[in-house]
Amino acid sequence: MGARAISAVLATAALLALPGRAGAAPPAPAPGAVMLPVSPAASAPAPAAPRAARPTLGCLISPERVADVGSPVVGVVSEIPVDNGTLVQAGQPLVVLRSDVEQAGLHAAQARSAIEADVYAAKANLMLAHQRHARAVELLGEGFVSAQAVEQARTERDVADQKLQQARGQQEVSQQELRVVQAQLGQRTVRSPFRGVVVERFVNAGERVEDKPLLRLAMLDPLRVEIVMPASRWGSVAVNHTLSVVPELPGAVSMPAKVTHVDKIIDAASNTFRVRLALPNPGNRLPAGARCKVDEPGLSATSLSTRGSL
């Protein structure tokens, strides 16, 4: 390269180094000047460091309780006042079985328990026996009757007292029989064991039920959140701790959930343990079965690599 070409290159570099010329276009090279190649990496700005993702653990939202409700007795379905998706309260009727025989037995038991004639008759007989005994004692003092007559009157009085006790006992037995018939009639109506939602209905009116479930219920308030945590997090979560749960649903926001159970045993195969949380769900706004994320600031990236799957 000649001295003239080298001078042109140096002049161009000096112009680029002047203040305020950083954004200006470079001047045209002088005739005969040779342009040295510039590395793209030297001119491009350095890329920003990737933002560290916040550690989370996968979890599953499930019903707090699920029950397949059945009938304790054999019968034929008469009425089903609920359907899939119906909100039910504890004690609400779910399935009604035919109860013609039980209704008739209830009426008979009510009639028997209402009868008090035997008690009234025994009371009257006892009162008369007391009067006879008292009169016999008076006549014995006056010498008109013997001691044997007084003894007989006393015996009749005792027998009348026992008959009154027997009548009262029979009335109590009738009351107990009425309660038994009422309980048998109550078994013909299947009621909800807790507040929840009817998930599935297995029978229809007119079907005979024996040992199969009639309905499936699920409790959706609160919901149960189950997390599989790595063994490296053992001891970091305890009962009554509060964690933030984010359901994987459109528009879902972080919600607080309280820890209700922590496994006491670590699974050796996966090196994990389970944690259970209670997530309030007023109005059943969240559905069960959705997956979620638990955002805990104390988690480390190394512990996430060993987490298990639900």
C-alpha atoms as a PDB file:
ATOM      1  CA  MET A   1       0.000   0.000   0.000  1.00  0.00           C
ATOM      2  CA  GLY A   2       1.365   3.451  -0.951  1.00  0.00           C
ATOM      3  CA  ALA A   3       1.930   6.316   1.467  1.00  0.00           C
ATOM      4  CA  ARG A   4      -0.964   8.253  -0.103  1.00  0.00           C
ATOM      5  CA  ALA A   5      -3.480   5.444   0.526  1.00  0.00           C
ATOM      6  CA  ILE A   6      -2.347   5.005   4.134  1.00  0.00           C
ATOM      7  CA  SER A   7      -2.800   8.742   4.775  1.00  0.00           C
ATOM      8  CA  ALA A   8      -6.390   8.593   3.440  1.00  0.00           C
ATOM      9  CA  VAL A   9      -7.291   5.678   5.776  1.00  0.00           C
ATOM     10  CA  LEU A  10      -5.899   7.500   8.810  1.00  0.00           C
ATOM     11  CA  ALA A  11      -7.833  10.645   7.926  1.00  0.00           C
ATOM     12  CA  THR A  12     -11.078   8.699   7.676  1.00  0.00           C
ATOM     13  CA  ALA A  13     -10.516   7.068  11.106  1.00  0.00           C
ATOM     14  CA  ALA A  14      -9.838  10.480  12.653  1.00  0.00           C
ATOM     15  CA  LEU A  15     -13.116  11.886  11.315  1.00  0.00           C
ATOM     16  CA  LEU A  16     -15.098   8.940  12.758  1.00  0.00           C
ATOM     17  CA  ALA A  17     -13.520   9.450  16.181  1.00  0.00           C
ATOM     18  CA  LEU A  18     -14.607  13.129  16.416  1.00  0.00           C
ATOM     19  CA  PRO A  19     -17.411  13.919  18.994  1.00  0.00           C
ATOM     20  CA  GLY A  20     -20.931  14.080  17.546  1.00  0.00           C
ATOM     21  CA  ARG A  21     -19.983  12.008  14.562  1.00  0.00           C
ATOM     22  CA  ALA A  22     -21.032   8.650  15.965  1.00  0.00           C
ATOM     23  CA  GLY A  23     -24.325   8.601  14.108  1.00  0.00           C
ATOM     24  CA  ALA A  24     -23.057  10.298  10.922  1.00  0.00           C
ATOM     25  CA  ALA A  25     -22.475   8.355   7.764  1.00  0.00           C
ATOM     26  CA  PRO A  26     -18.804   7.627   7.053  1.00  0.00           C
ATOM     27  CA  PRO A  27     -17.246   9.791   4.297  1.00  0.00           C
ATOM     28  CA  ALA A  28     -16.509   8.370   0.922  1.00  0.00           C
ATOM     29  CA  PRO A  29     -13.026   6.897   0.624  1.00  0.00           C
ATOM     30  CA  ALA A  30     -10.420   8.763  -1.294  1.00  0.00           C
ATOM     31  CA  PRO A  31      -9.531   7.511  -4.750  1.00  0.00           C
ATOM     32  CA  GLY A  32      -7.178   4.590  -4.545  1.00  0.00           C
ATOM     33  CA  ALA A  33      -7.762   4.070  -0.799  1.00  0.00           C
ATOM     34  CA  VAL A  34      -8.115   0.532   0.462  1.00  0.00           C
ATOM     35  CA  MET A  35     -10.896  -0.020   3.120  1.00  0.00           C
ATOM     36  CA  LEU A  36     -10.026  -2.433   5.888  1.00  0.00           C
ATOM     37  CA  PRO A  37     -12.840  -4.936   6.780  1.00  0.00           C
ATOM     38  CA  VAL A  38     -14.633  -4.308  10.104  1.00  0.00           C
ATOM     39  CA  SER A  39     -15.866  -7.259  12.191  1.00  0.00           C
ATOM     40  CA  PRO A  40     -19.707  -7.243  12.710  1.00  0.00           C
ATOM     41  CA  ALA A  41     -19.258  -8.326  16.358  1.00  0.00           C
ATOM     42  CA  ALA A  42     -17.129  -5.264  17.023  1.00  0.00           C
ATOM     43  CA  SER A  43     -19.779  -2.840  15.739  1.00  0.00           C
ATOM     44  CA  ALA A  44     -23.032  -4.540  17.010  1.00  0.00           C
ATOM     45  CA  PRO A  45     -24.144  -3.824  20.622  1.00  0.00           C
ATOM     46  CA  ALA A  46     -23.756  -6.647  23.127  1.00  0.00           C
ATOM     47  CA  PRO A  47     -27.064  -8.596  23.699  1.00  0.00           C
ATOM     48  CA  ALA A  48     -28.754  -8.091  27.076  1.00  0.00           C
ATOM     49  CA  ALA A  49     -28.440 -10.929  29.558  1.00  0.00           C
ATOM     50  CA  PRO A  50     -31.575 -13.150  29.662  1.00  0.00           C
ATOM     51  CA  ARG A  51     -33.909 -12.402  32.524  1.00  0.00           C
ATOM     52  CA  ALA A  52     -33.943 -15.171  35.132  1.00  0.00           C
ATOM     53  CA  ALA A  53     -37.300 -16.944  35.300  1.00  0.00           C
ATOM     54  CA  ARG A  54     -38.974 -17.059  38.669  1.00  0.00           C
ATOM     55  CA  PRO A  55     -38.922 -20.628  40.031  1.00  0.00           C
ATOM     56  CA  THR A  56     -42.288 -22.375  40.213  1.00  0.00           C
ATOM     57  CA  LEU A  57     -43.594 -25.851  40.880  1.00  0.00           C
ATOM     58  CA  GLY A  58     -46.363 -27.581  38.970  1.00  0.00           C
ATOM     59  CA  CYS A  59     -49.476 -28.573  40.896  1.00  0.00           C
ATOM     60  CA  LEU A  60     -52.959 -29.975  40.356  1.00  0.00           C
ATOM     61  CA  ILE A  61     -56.273 -28.554  41.583  1.00  0.00           C
ATOM     62  CA  SER A  62     -58.739 -31.258  42.599  1.00  0.00           C
ATOM     63  CA  PRO A  63     -61.961 -31.446  44.643  1.00  0.00           C
ATOM     64  CA  GLU A  64     -61.513 -31.450  48.396  1.00  0.00           C
ATOM     65  CA  ARG A  65     -63.748 -34.513  48.627  1.00  0.00           C
ATOM     66  CA  VAL A  66     -65.379 -36.892  46.132  1.00  0.00           C
ATOM     67  CA  ALA A  67     -68.021 -39.455  47.123  1.00  0.00           C
ATOM     68  CA  ASP A  68     -70.005 -42.066  45.217  1.00  0.00           C
ATOM     69  CA  VAL A  69     -73.293 -41.901  47.117  1.00  0.00           C
ATOM     70  CA  GLY A  70     -75.291 -45.109  47.458  1.00  0.00           C
ATOM     71  CA  SER A  71     -78.347 -46.440  49.264  1.00  0.00           C
ATOM     72  CA  PRO A  72     -78.156 -48.575  52.425  1.00  0.00           C
ATOM     73  CA  VAL A  73     -81.273 -50.502  51.369  1.00  0.00           C
ATOM     74  CA  VAL A  74     -82.498 -52.246  48.240  1.00  0.00           C
ATOM     75  CA  GLY A  75     -85.314 -50.541  46.382  1.00  0.00           C
ATOM     76  CA  VAL A  76     -86.672 -48.960  43.239  1.00  0.00           C
ATOM     77  CA  VAL A  77     -85.931 -45.335  42.391  1.00  0.00           C
ATOM     78  CA  SER A  78     -89.046 -43.200  42.639  1.00  0.00           C
ATOM     79  CA  GLU A  79     -87.631 -39.707  42.144  1.00  0.00           C
ATOM     80  CA  ILE A  80     -84.302 -37.954  41.480  1.00  0.00           C
ATOM     81  CA  PRO A  81     -84.695 -34.225  42.186  1.00  0.00           C
ATOM     82  CA  VAL A  82     -81.095 -33.354  41.125  1.00  0.00           C
ATOM     83  CA  ASP A  83     -79.044 -33.618  37.947  1.00  0.00           C
ATOM     84  CA  ASN A  84     -75.467 -33.163  36.780  1.00  0.00           C
ATOM     85  CA  GLY A  85     -74.094 -29.808  37.875  1.00  0.00           C
ATOM     86  CA  THR A  86     -76.702 -29.227  40.596  1.00  0.00           C
ATOM     87  CA  LEU A  87     -75.406 -27.475  43.701  1.00  0.00           C
ATOM     88  CA  VAL A  88     -76.541 -29.360  46.796  1.00  0.00           C
ATOM     89  CA  GLN A  89     -76.363 -28.689  50.516  1.00  0.00           C
ATOM     90  CA  ALA A  90     -75.571 -31.166  53.270  1.00  0.00           C
ATOM     91  CA  GLY A  91     -78.692 -33.201  54.065  1.00  0.00           C
ATOM     92  CA  GLN A  92     -80.483 -32.310  50.837  1.00  0.00           C
ATOM     93  CA  PRO A  93     -82.481 -35.200  49.258  1.00  0.00           C
ATOM     94  CA  LEU A  94     -80.744 -36.659  46.221  1.00  0.00           C
ATOM     95  CA  VAL A  95     -82.645 -39.860  45.431  1.00  0.00           C
ATOM     96  CA  VAL A  96     -86.040 -41.041  46.734  1.00  0.00           C
ATOM     97  CA  LEU A  97     -86.894 -44.767  46.694  1.00  0.00           C
ATOM     98  CA  ARG A  98     -90.399 -46.215  46.712  1.00  0.00           C
ATOM     99  CA  SER A  99     -91.670 -46.492  50.292  1.00  0.00           C
ATOM    100  CA  ASP A 100     -95.310 -47.645  50.182  1.00  0.00           C
ATOM    101  CA  VAL A 101     -94.767 -50.441  52.703  1.00  0.00           C
ATOM    102  CA  GLU A 102     -92.750 -48.249  55.036  1.00  0.00           C
ATOM    103  CA  GLN A 103     -95.403 -45.530  54.929  1.00  0.00           C
ATOM    104  CA  ALA A 104     -98.089 -48.029  55.944  1.00  0.00           C
ATOM    105  CA  GLY A 105     -95.915 -49.352  58.758  1.00  0.00           C
ATOM    106  CA  LEU A 106     -95.335 -45.806  59.975  1.00  0.00           C
ATOM    107  CA  HIS A 107     -99.052 -45.112  60.207  1.00  0.00           C
ATOM    108  CA  ALA A 108     -99.617 -48.323  62.172  1.00  0.00           C
ATOM    109  CA  ALA A 109     -96.779 -47.541  64.574  1.00  0.00           C
ATOM    110  CA  GLN A 110     -98.073 -44.028  65.122  1.00  0.00           C
ATOM    111  CA  ALA A 111    -101.499 -45.401  65.977  1.00  0.00           C
ATOM    112  CA  ARG A 112    -100.082 -47.899  68.481  1.00  0.00           C
ATOM    113  CA  SER A 113     -97.898 -45.328  70.164  1.00  0.00           C
ATOM    114  CA  ALA A 114    -100.852 -42.963  70.537  1.00  0.00           C
ATOM    115  CA  ILE A 115    -102.965 -45.506  72.462  1.00  0.00           C
ATOM    116  CA  GLU A 116    -102.961 -44.691  76.193  1.00  0.00           C
ATOM    117  CA  ALA A 117    -106.074 -46.583  77.261  1.00  0.00           C
ATOM    118  CA  ASP A 118    -104.063 -49.369  78.884  1.00  0.00           C
ATOM    119  CA  VAL A 119    -102.147 -46.852  81.000  1.00  0.00           C
ATOM    120  CA  TYR A 120    -105.317 -45.052  82.068  1.00  0.00           C
ATOM    121  CA  ALA A 121    -107.028 -48.345  82.974  1.00  0.00           C
ATOM    122  CA  ALA A 122    -104.025 -49.493  84.994  1.00  0.00           C
ATOM    123  CA  LYS A 123    -103.940 -46.186  86.865  1.00  0.00           C
ATOM    124  CA  ALA A 124    -107.656 -46.486  87.742  1.00  0.00           C
ATOM    125  CA  ASN A 125    -107.226 -50.083  88.894  1.00  0.00           C
ATOM    126  CA  LEU A 126    -104.292 -49.110  91.091  1.00  0.00           C
ATOM    127  CA  MET A 127    -106.255 -46.277  92.680  1.00  0.00           C
ATOM    128  CA  LEU A 128    -109.108 -48.645  93.484  1.00  0.00           C
ATOM    129  CA  ALA A 129    -106.705 -51.190  94.971  1.00  0.00           C
ATOM    130  CA  HIS A 130    -105.234 -48.473  97.250  1.00  0.00           C
ATOM    131  CA  GLN A 131    -108.707 -47.556  98.447  1.00  0.00           C
ATOM    132  CA  ARG A 132    -109.605 -51.192  99.147  1.00  0.00           C
ATOM    133  CA  HIS A 133    -106.426 -51.732 101.113  1.00  0.00           C
ATOM    134  CA  ALA A 134    -106.952 -48.591 103.184  1.00  0.00           C
ATOM    135  CA  ARG A 135    -110.554 -49.622 103.914  1.00  0.00           C
ATOM    136  CA  ALA A 136    -109.459 -53.118 104.913  1.00  0.00           C
ATOM    137  CA  VAL A 137    -106.935 -51.669 107.382  1.00  0.00           C
ATOM    138  CA  GLU A 138    -109.687 -49.521 108.943  1.00  0.00           C
ATOM    139  CA  LEU A 139    -112.058 -52.493 109.263  1.00  0.00           C
ATOM    140  CA  LEU A 140    -109.293 -54.599 110.752  1.00  0.00           C
ATOM    141  CA  GLY A 141    -108.892 -51.993 113.516  1.00  0.00           C
ATOM    142  CA  GLU A 142    -112.608 -52.113 114.208  1.00  0.00           C
ATOM    143  CA  GLY A 143    -112.593 -55.901 114.220  1.00  0.00           C
ATOM    144  CA  PHE A 144    -114.862 -56.378 111.225  1.00  0.00           C
ATOM    145  CA  VAL A 145    -112.332 -58.179 108.951  1.00  0.00           C
ATOM    146  CA  SER A 146    -109.492 -60.559 109.521  1.00  0.00           C
ATOM    147  CA  ALA A 147    -105.803 -59.939 108.920  1.00  0.00           C
ATOM    148  CA  GLN A 148    -106.029 -62.275 105.934  1.00  0.00           C
ATOM    149  CA  ALA A 149    -108.433 -59.872 104.192  1.00  0.00           C
ATOM    150  CA  VAL A 150    -105.995 -57.021 104.732  1.00  0.00           C
ATOM    151  CA  GLU A 151    -103.178 -59.100 103.300  1.00  0.00           C
ATOM    152  CA  GLN A 152    -105.273 -59.931 100.253  1.00  0.00           C
ATOM    153  CA  ALA A 153    -106.058 -56.248  99.686  1.00  0.00           C
ATOM    154  CA  ARG A 154    -102.339 -55.423  99.933  1.00  0.00           C
ATOM    155  CA  THR A 155    -101.536 -58.099  97.358  1.00  0.00           C
ATOM    156  CA  GLU A 156    -104.177 -56.763  94.970  1.00  0.00           C
ATOM    157  CA  ARG A 157    -102.699 -53.305  95.367  1.00  0.00           C
ATOM    158  CA  ASP A 158     -99.201 -54.554  94.487  1.00  0.00           C
ATOM    159  CA  VAL A 159    -100.509 -56.433  91.450  1.00  0.00           C
ATOM    160  CA  ALA A 160    -102.299 -53.294  90.235  1.00  0.00           C
ATOM    161  CA  ASP A 161     -99.071 -51.312  90.601  1.00  0.00           C
ATOM    162  CA  GLN A 162     -97.178 -53.883  88.503  1.00  0.00           C
ATOM    163  CA  LYS A 163     -99.865 -53.766  85.818  1.00  0.00           C
ATOM    164  CA  LEU A 164     -99.464 -49.993  85.623  1.00  0.00           C
ATOM    165  CA  GLN A 165     -95.696 -50.381  85.181  1.00  0.00           C
ATOM    166  CA  GLN A 166     -96.319 -52.975  82.493  1.00  0.00           C
ATOM    167  CA  ALA A 167     -98.701 -50.650  80.622  1.00  0.00           C
ATOM    168  CA  ARG A 168     -96.185 -47.836  80.751  1.00  0.00           C
ATOM    169  CA  GLY A 169     -93.434 -50.148  79.530  1.00  0.00           C
ATOM    170  CA  GLN A 170     -95.586 -51.285  76.629  1.00  0.00           C
ATOM    171  CA  GLN A 171     -96.222 -47.667  75.705  1.00  0.00           C
ATOM    172  CA  GLU A 172     -92.456 -47.027  75.699  1.00  0.00           C
ATOM    173  CA  VAL A 173     -91.954 -50.067  73.445  1.00  0.00           C
ATOM    174  CA  SER A 174     -94.521 -48.644  71.033  1.00  0.00           C
ATOM    175  CA  GLN A 175     -92.591 -45.371  70.974  1.00  0.00           C
ATOM    176  CA  GLN A 176     -89.364 -47.235  70.184  1.00  0.00           C
ATOM    177  CA  GLU A 177     -91.085 -49.188  67.407  1.00  0.00           C
ATOM    178  CA  LEU A 178     -92.268 -45.894  65.940  1.00  0.00           C
ATOM    179  CA  ARG A 179     -88.680 -44.610  65.900  1.00  0.00           C
ATOM    180  CA  VAL A 180     -87.523 -47.798  64.168  1.00  0.00           C
ATOM    181  CA  VAL A 181     -90.166 -47.438  61.457  1.00  0.00           C
ATOM    182  CA  GLN A 182     -89.272 -43.774  61.019  1.00  0.00           C
ATOM    183  CA  ALA A 183     -85.595 -44.716  60.601  1.00  0.00           C
ATOM    184  CA  GLN A 184     -86.500 -47.377  58.037  1.00  0.00           C
ATOM    185  CA  LEU A 185     -88.555 -44.841  56.134  1.00  0.00           C
ATOM    186  CA  GLY A 186     -85.677 -42.355  56.302  1.00  0.00           C
ATOM    187  CA  GLN A 187     -83.398 -44.854  54.582  1.00  0.00           C
ATOM    188  CA  ARG A 188     -85.613 -44.666  51.522  1.00  0.00           C
ATOM    189  CA  THR A 189     -84.358 -41.121  50.933  1.00  0.00           C
ATOM    190  CA  VAL A 190     -80.676 -40.744  50.035  1.00  0.00           C
ATOM    191  CA  ARG A 191     -79.342 -37.384  51.250  1.00  0.00           C
ATOM    192  CA  SER A 192     -76.182 -35.449  50.465  1.00  0.00           C
ATOM    193  CA  PRO A 193     -73.372 -36.120  52.977  1.00  0.00           C
ATOM    194  CA  PHE A 194     -71.784 -32.692  52.368  1.00  0.00           C
ATOM    195  CA  ARG A 195     -72.155 -29.447  50.412  1.00  0.00           C
ATOM    196  CA  GLY A 196     -70.986 -29.829  46.836  1.00  0.00           C
ATOM    197  CA  VAL A 197     -71.879 -30.390  43.194  1.00  0.00           C
ATOM    198  CA  VAL A 198     -73.426 -33.404  41.475  1.00  0.00           C
ATOM    199  CA  VAL A 199     -70.715 -34.613  39.099  1.00  0.00           C
ATOM    200  CA  GLU A 200     -72.463 -37.621  37.591  1.00  0.00           C
ATOM    201  CA  ARG A 201     -75.770 -39.432  37.909  1.00  0.00           C
ATOM    202  CA  PHE A 202     -75.743 -43.208  37.497  1.00  0.00           C
ATOM    203  CA  VAL A 203     -79.453 -44.138  37.824  1.00  0.00           C
ATOM    204  CA  ASN A 204     -82.845 -43.000  36.561  1.00  0.00           C
ATOM    205  CA  ALA A 205     -86.367 -43.248  37.933  1.00  0.00           C
ATOM    206  CA  GLY A 206     -87.725 -46.795  37.884  1.00  0.00           C
ATOM    207  CA  GLU A 207     -84.341 -48.538  38.199  1.00  0.00           C
ATOM    208  CA  ARG A 208     -83.670 -51.042  40.953  1.00  0.00           C
ATOM    209  CA  VAL A 209     -80.731 -50.175  43.175  1.00  0.00           C
ATOM    210  CA  GLU A 210     -78.850 -52.671  45.282  1.00  0.00           C
ATOM    211  CA  ASP A 211     -75.095 -52.252  45.660  1.00  0.00           C
ATOM    212  CA  LYS A 212     -74.068 -49.758  42.970  1.00  0.00           C
ATOM    213  CA  PRO A 213     -73.583 -46.002  43.548  1.00  0.00           C
ATOM    214  CA  LEU A 214     -76.417 -43.675  42.617  1.00  0.00           C
ATOM    215  CA  LEU A 215     -74.629 -40.324  42.281  1.00  0.00           C
ATOM    216  CA  ARG A 216     -71.132 -38.876  42.419  1.00  0.00           C
ATOM    217  CA  LEU A 217     -70.623 -35.718  44.453  1.00  0.00           C
ATOM    218  CA  ALA A 218     -67.625 -33.398  44.630  1.00  0.00           C
ATOM    219  CA  MET A 219     -66.826 -30.689  47.179  1.00  0.00           C
ATOM    220  CA  LEU A 220     -65.489 -27.623  45.354  1.00  0.00           C
ATOM    221  CA  ASP A 221     -65.159 -25.174  48.229  1.00  0.00           C
ATOM    222  CA  PRO A 222     -62.440 -25.388  49.321  1.00  0.00           C
ATOM    223  CA  LEU A 223     -60.404 -27.005  46.564  1.00  0.00           C
ATOM    224  CA  ARG A 224     -57.434 -29.281  47.181  1.00  0.00           C
ATOM    225  CA  VAL A 225     -54.061 -28.393  45.657  1.00  0.00           C
ATOM    226  CA  GLU A 226     -51.424 -31.117  45.552  1.00  0.00           C
ATOM    227  CA  ILE A 227     -47.757 -30.376  44.923  1.00  0.00           C
ATOM    228  CA  VAL A 228     -44.854 -32.757  44.402  1.00  0.00           C
ATOM    229  CA  MET A 229     -41.766 -31.134  45.926  1.00  0.00           C
ATOM    230  CA  PRO A 230     -38.160 -32.292  45.622  1.00  0.00           C
ATOM    231  CA  ALA A 231     -36.482 -33.693  48.694  1.00  0.00           C
ATOM    232  CA  SER A 232     -34.146 -30.690  48.713  1.00  0.00           C
ATOM    233  CA  ARG A 233     -37.137 -28.596  49.854  1.00  0.00           C
ATOM    234  CA  TRP A 234     -37.851 -30.823  52.885  1.00  0.00           C
ATOM    235  CA  GLY A 235     -38.479 -28.678  55.927  1.00  0.00           C
ATOM    236  CA  SER A 236     -39.133 -25.475  53.963  1.00  0.00           C
ATOM    237  CA  VAL A 237     -42.933 -25.892  54.063  1.00  0.00           C
ATOM    238  CA  ALA A 238     -45.030 -26.602  57.146  1.00  0.00           C
ATOM    239  CA  VAL A 239     -48.710 -26.869  57.995  1.00  0.00           C
ATOM    240  CA  ASN A 240     -50.533 -23.486  58.079  1.00  0.00           C
ATOM    241  CA  HIS A 241     -47.965 -21.882  55.746  1.00  0.00           C
ATOM    242  CA  THR A 242     -49.500 -19.819  52.926  1.00  0.00           C
ATOM    243  CA  LEU A 243     -48.356 -20.253  49.313  1.00  0.00           C
ATOM    244  CA  SER A 244     -49.397 -18.448  46.130  1.00  0.00           C
ATOM    245  CA  VAL A 245     -51.229 -20.606  43.578  1.00  0.00           C
ATOM    246  CA  VAL A 246     -51.729 -19.505  39.967  1.00  0.00           C
ATOM    247  CA  PRO A 247     -54.224 -21.686  38.020  1.00  0.00           C
ATOM    248  CA  GLU A 248     -53.331 -22.357  34.387  1.00  0.00           C
ATOM    249  CA  LEU A 249     -56.575 -20.795  33.170  1.00  0.00           C
ATOM    250  CA  PRO A 250     -57.265 -17.701  31.046  1.00  0.00           C
ATOM    251  CA  GLY A 251     -57.297 -14.579  33.162  1.00  0.00           C
ATOM    252  CA  ALA A 252     -56.361 -16.425  36.355  1.00  0.00           C
ATOM    253  CA  VAL A 253     -54.547 -14.509  39.062  1.00  0.00           C
ATOM    254  CA  SER A 254     -52.433 -15.577  41.999  1.00  0.00           C
ATOM    255  CA  MET A 255     -54.483 -16.855  44.936  1.00  0.00           C
ATOM    256  CA  PRO A 256     -53.378 -17.675  48.492  1.00  0.00           C
ATOM    257  CA  ALA A 257     -53.698 -21.277  49.696  1.00  0.00           C
ATOM    258  CA  LYS A 258     -52.939 -22.690  53.137  1.00  0.00           C
ATOM    259  CA  VAL A 259     -50.853 -25.822  53.646  1.00  0.00           C
ATOM    260  CA  THR A 260     -52.937 -28.530  55.352  1.00  0.00           C
ATOM    261  CA  HIS A 261     -50.712 -31.604  55.030  1.00  0.00           C
ATOM    262  CA  VAL A 262     -47.045 -32.419  54.430  1.00  0.00           C
ATOM    263  CA  ASP A 263     -45.957 -36.006  53.812  1.00  0.00           C
ATOM    264  CA  LYS A 264     -43.811 -37.528  56.527  1.00  0.00           C
ATOM    265  CA  ILE A 265     -42.154 -39.940  54.067  1.00  0.00           C
ATOM    266  CA  ILE A 266     -40.021 -39.103  51.022  1.00  0.00           C
ATOM    267  CA  ASP A 267     -40.602 -41.288  47.970  1.00  0.00           C
ATOM    268  CA  ALA A 268     -37.251 -42.973  47.333  1.00  0.00           C
ATOM    269  CA  ALA A 269     -37.881 -43.624  43.627  1.00  0.00           C
ATOM    270  CA  SER A 270     -38.551 -39.988  42.682  1.00  0.00           C
ATOM    271  CA  ASN A 271     -36.828 -38.331  45.661  1.00  0.00           C
ATOM    272  CA  THR A 272     -39.938 -36.196  46.226  1.00  0.00           C
ATOM    273  CA  PHE A 273     -42.678 -35.675  48.800  1.00  0.00           C
ATOM    274  CA  ARG A 274     -46.236 -34.398  48.535  1.00  0.00           C
ATOM    275  CA  VAL A 275     -47.725 -31.230  49.982  1.00  0.00           C
ATOM    276  CA  ARG A 276     -51.471 -30.563  50.181  1.00  0.00           C
ATOM    277  CA  LEU A 277     -53.045 -27.108  50.275  1.00  0.00           C
ATOM    278  CA  ALA A 278     -56.586 -25.815  50.811  1.00  0.00           C
ATOM    279  CA  LEU A 279     -57.627 -23.217  48.233  1.00  0.00           C
ATOM    280  CA  PRO A 280     -60.799 -21.224  49.053  1.00  0.00           C
ATOM    281  CA  ASN A 281     -63.253 -21.238  46.157  1.00  0.00           C
ATOM    282  CA  PRO A 282     -66.314 -19.120  47.057  1.00  0.00           C
ATOM    283  CA  GLY A 283     -69.061 -19.450  44.510  1.00  0.00           C
ATOM    284  CA  ASN A 284     -67.224 -22.351  42.829  1.00  0.00           C
ATOM    285  CA  ARG A 285     -65.468 -19.889  40.516  1.00  0.00           C
ATOM    286  CA  LEU A 286     -62.541 -22.237  39.812  1.00  0.00           C
ATOM    287  CA  PRO A 287     -63.105 -25.651  38.255  1.00  0.00           C
ATOM    288  CA  ALA A 288     -61.492 -28.752  39.658  1.00  0.00           C
ATOM    289  CA  GLY A 289     -59.049 -30.695  37.507  1.00  0.00           C
ATOM    290  CA  ALA A 290     -57.055 -27.679  36.292  1.00  0.00           C
ATOM    291  CA  ARG A 291     -53.293 -27.552  36.557  1.00  0.00           C
ATOM    292  CA  CYS A 292     -51.563 -24.731  38.347  1.00  0.00           C
ATOM    293  CA  LYS A 293     -48.235 -23.258  39.398  1.00  0.00           C
ATOM    294  CA  VAL A 294     -47.039 -22.578  42.914  1.00  0.00           C
ATOM    295  CA  ASP A 295     -44.826 -19.517  43.046  1.00  0.00           C
ATOM    296  CA  GLU A 296     -42.526 -19.701  46.054  1.00  0.00           C
ATOM    297  CA  PRO A 297     -39.661 -17.176  46.223  1.00  0.00           C
ATOM    298  CA  GLY A 298     -37.526 -19.516  48.316  1.00  0.00           C
ATOM    299  CA  LEU A 299     -37.247 -22.170  45.585  1.00  0.00           C
ATOM    300  CA  SER A 300     -33.941 -22.609  43.782  1.00  0.00           C
ATOM    301  CA  ALA A 301     -33.359 -23.442  40.125  1.00  0.00           C
ATOM    302  CA  THR A 302     -31.437 -26.583  41.081  1.00  0.00           C
ATOM    303  CA  SER A 303     -34.360 -27.961  43.085  1.00  0.00           C
ATOM    304  CA  LEU A 304     -36.719 -27.478  40.142  1.00  0.00           C
ATOM    305  CA  SER A 305     -34.681 -29.864  38.009  1.00  0.00           C
ATOM    306  CA  THR A 306     -35.595 -32.722  40.351  1.00  0.00           C
ATOM    307  CA  ARG A 307     -39.284 -32.035  40.746  1.00  0.00           C
ATOM    308  CA  GLY A 308     -41.727 -34.829  40.041  1.00  0.00           C
ATOM    309  CA  SER A 309     -44.861 -34.814  37.943  1.00  0.00           C
ATOM    310  CA  LEU A 310     -48.402 -35.313  39.198  1.00  0.00           C
END
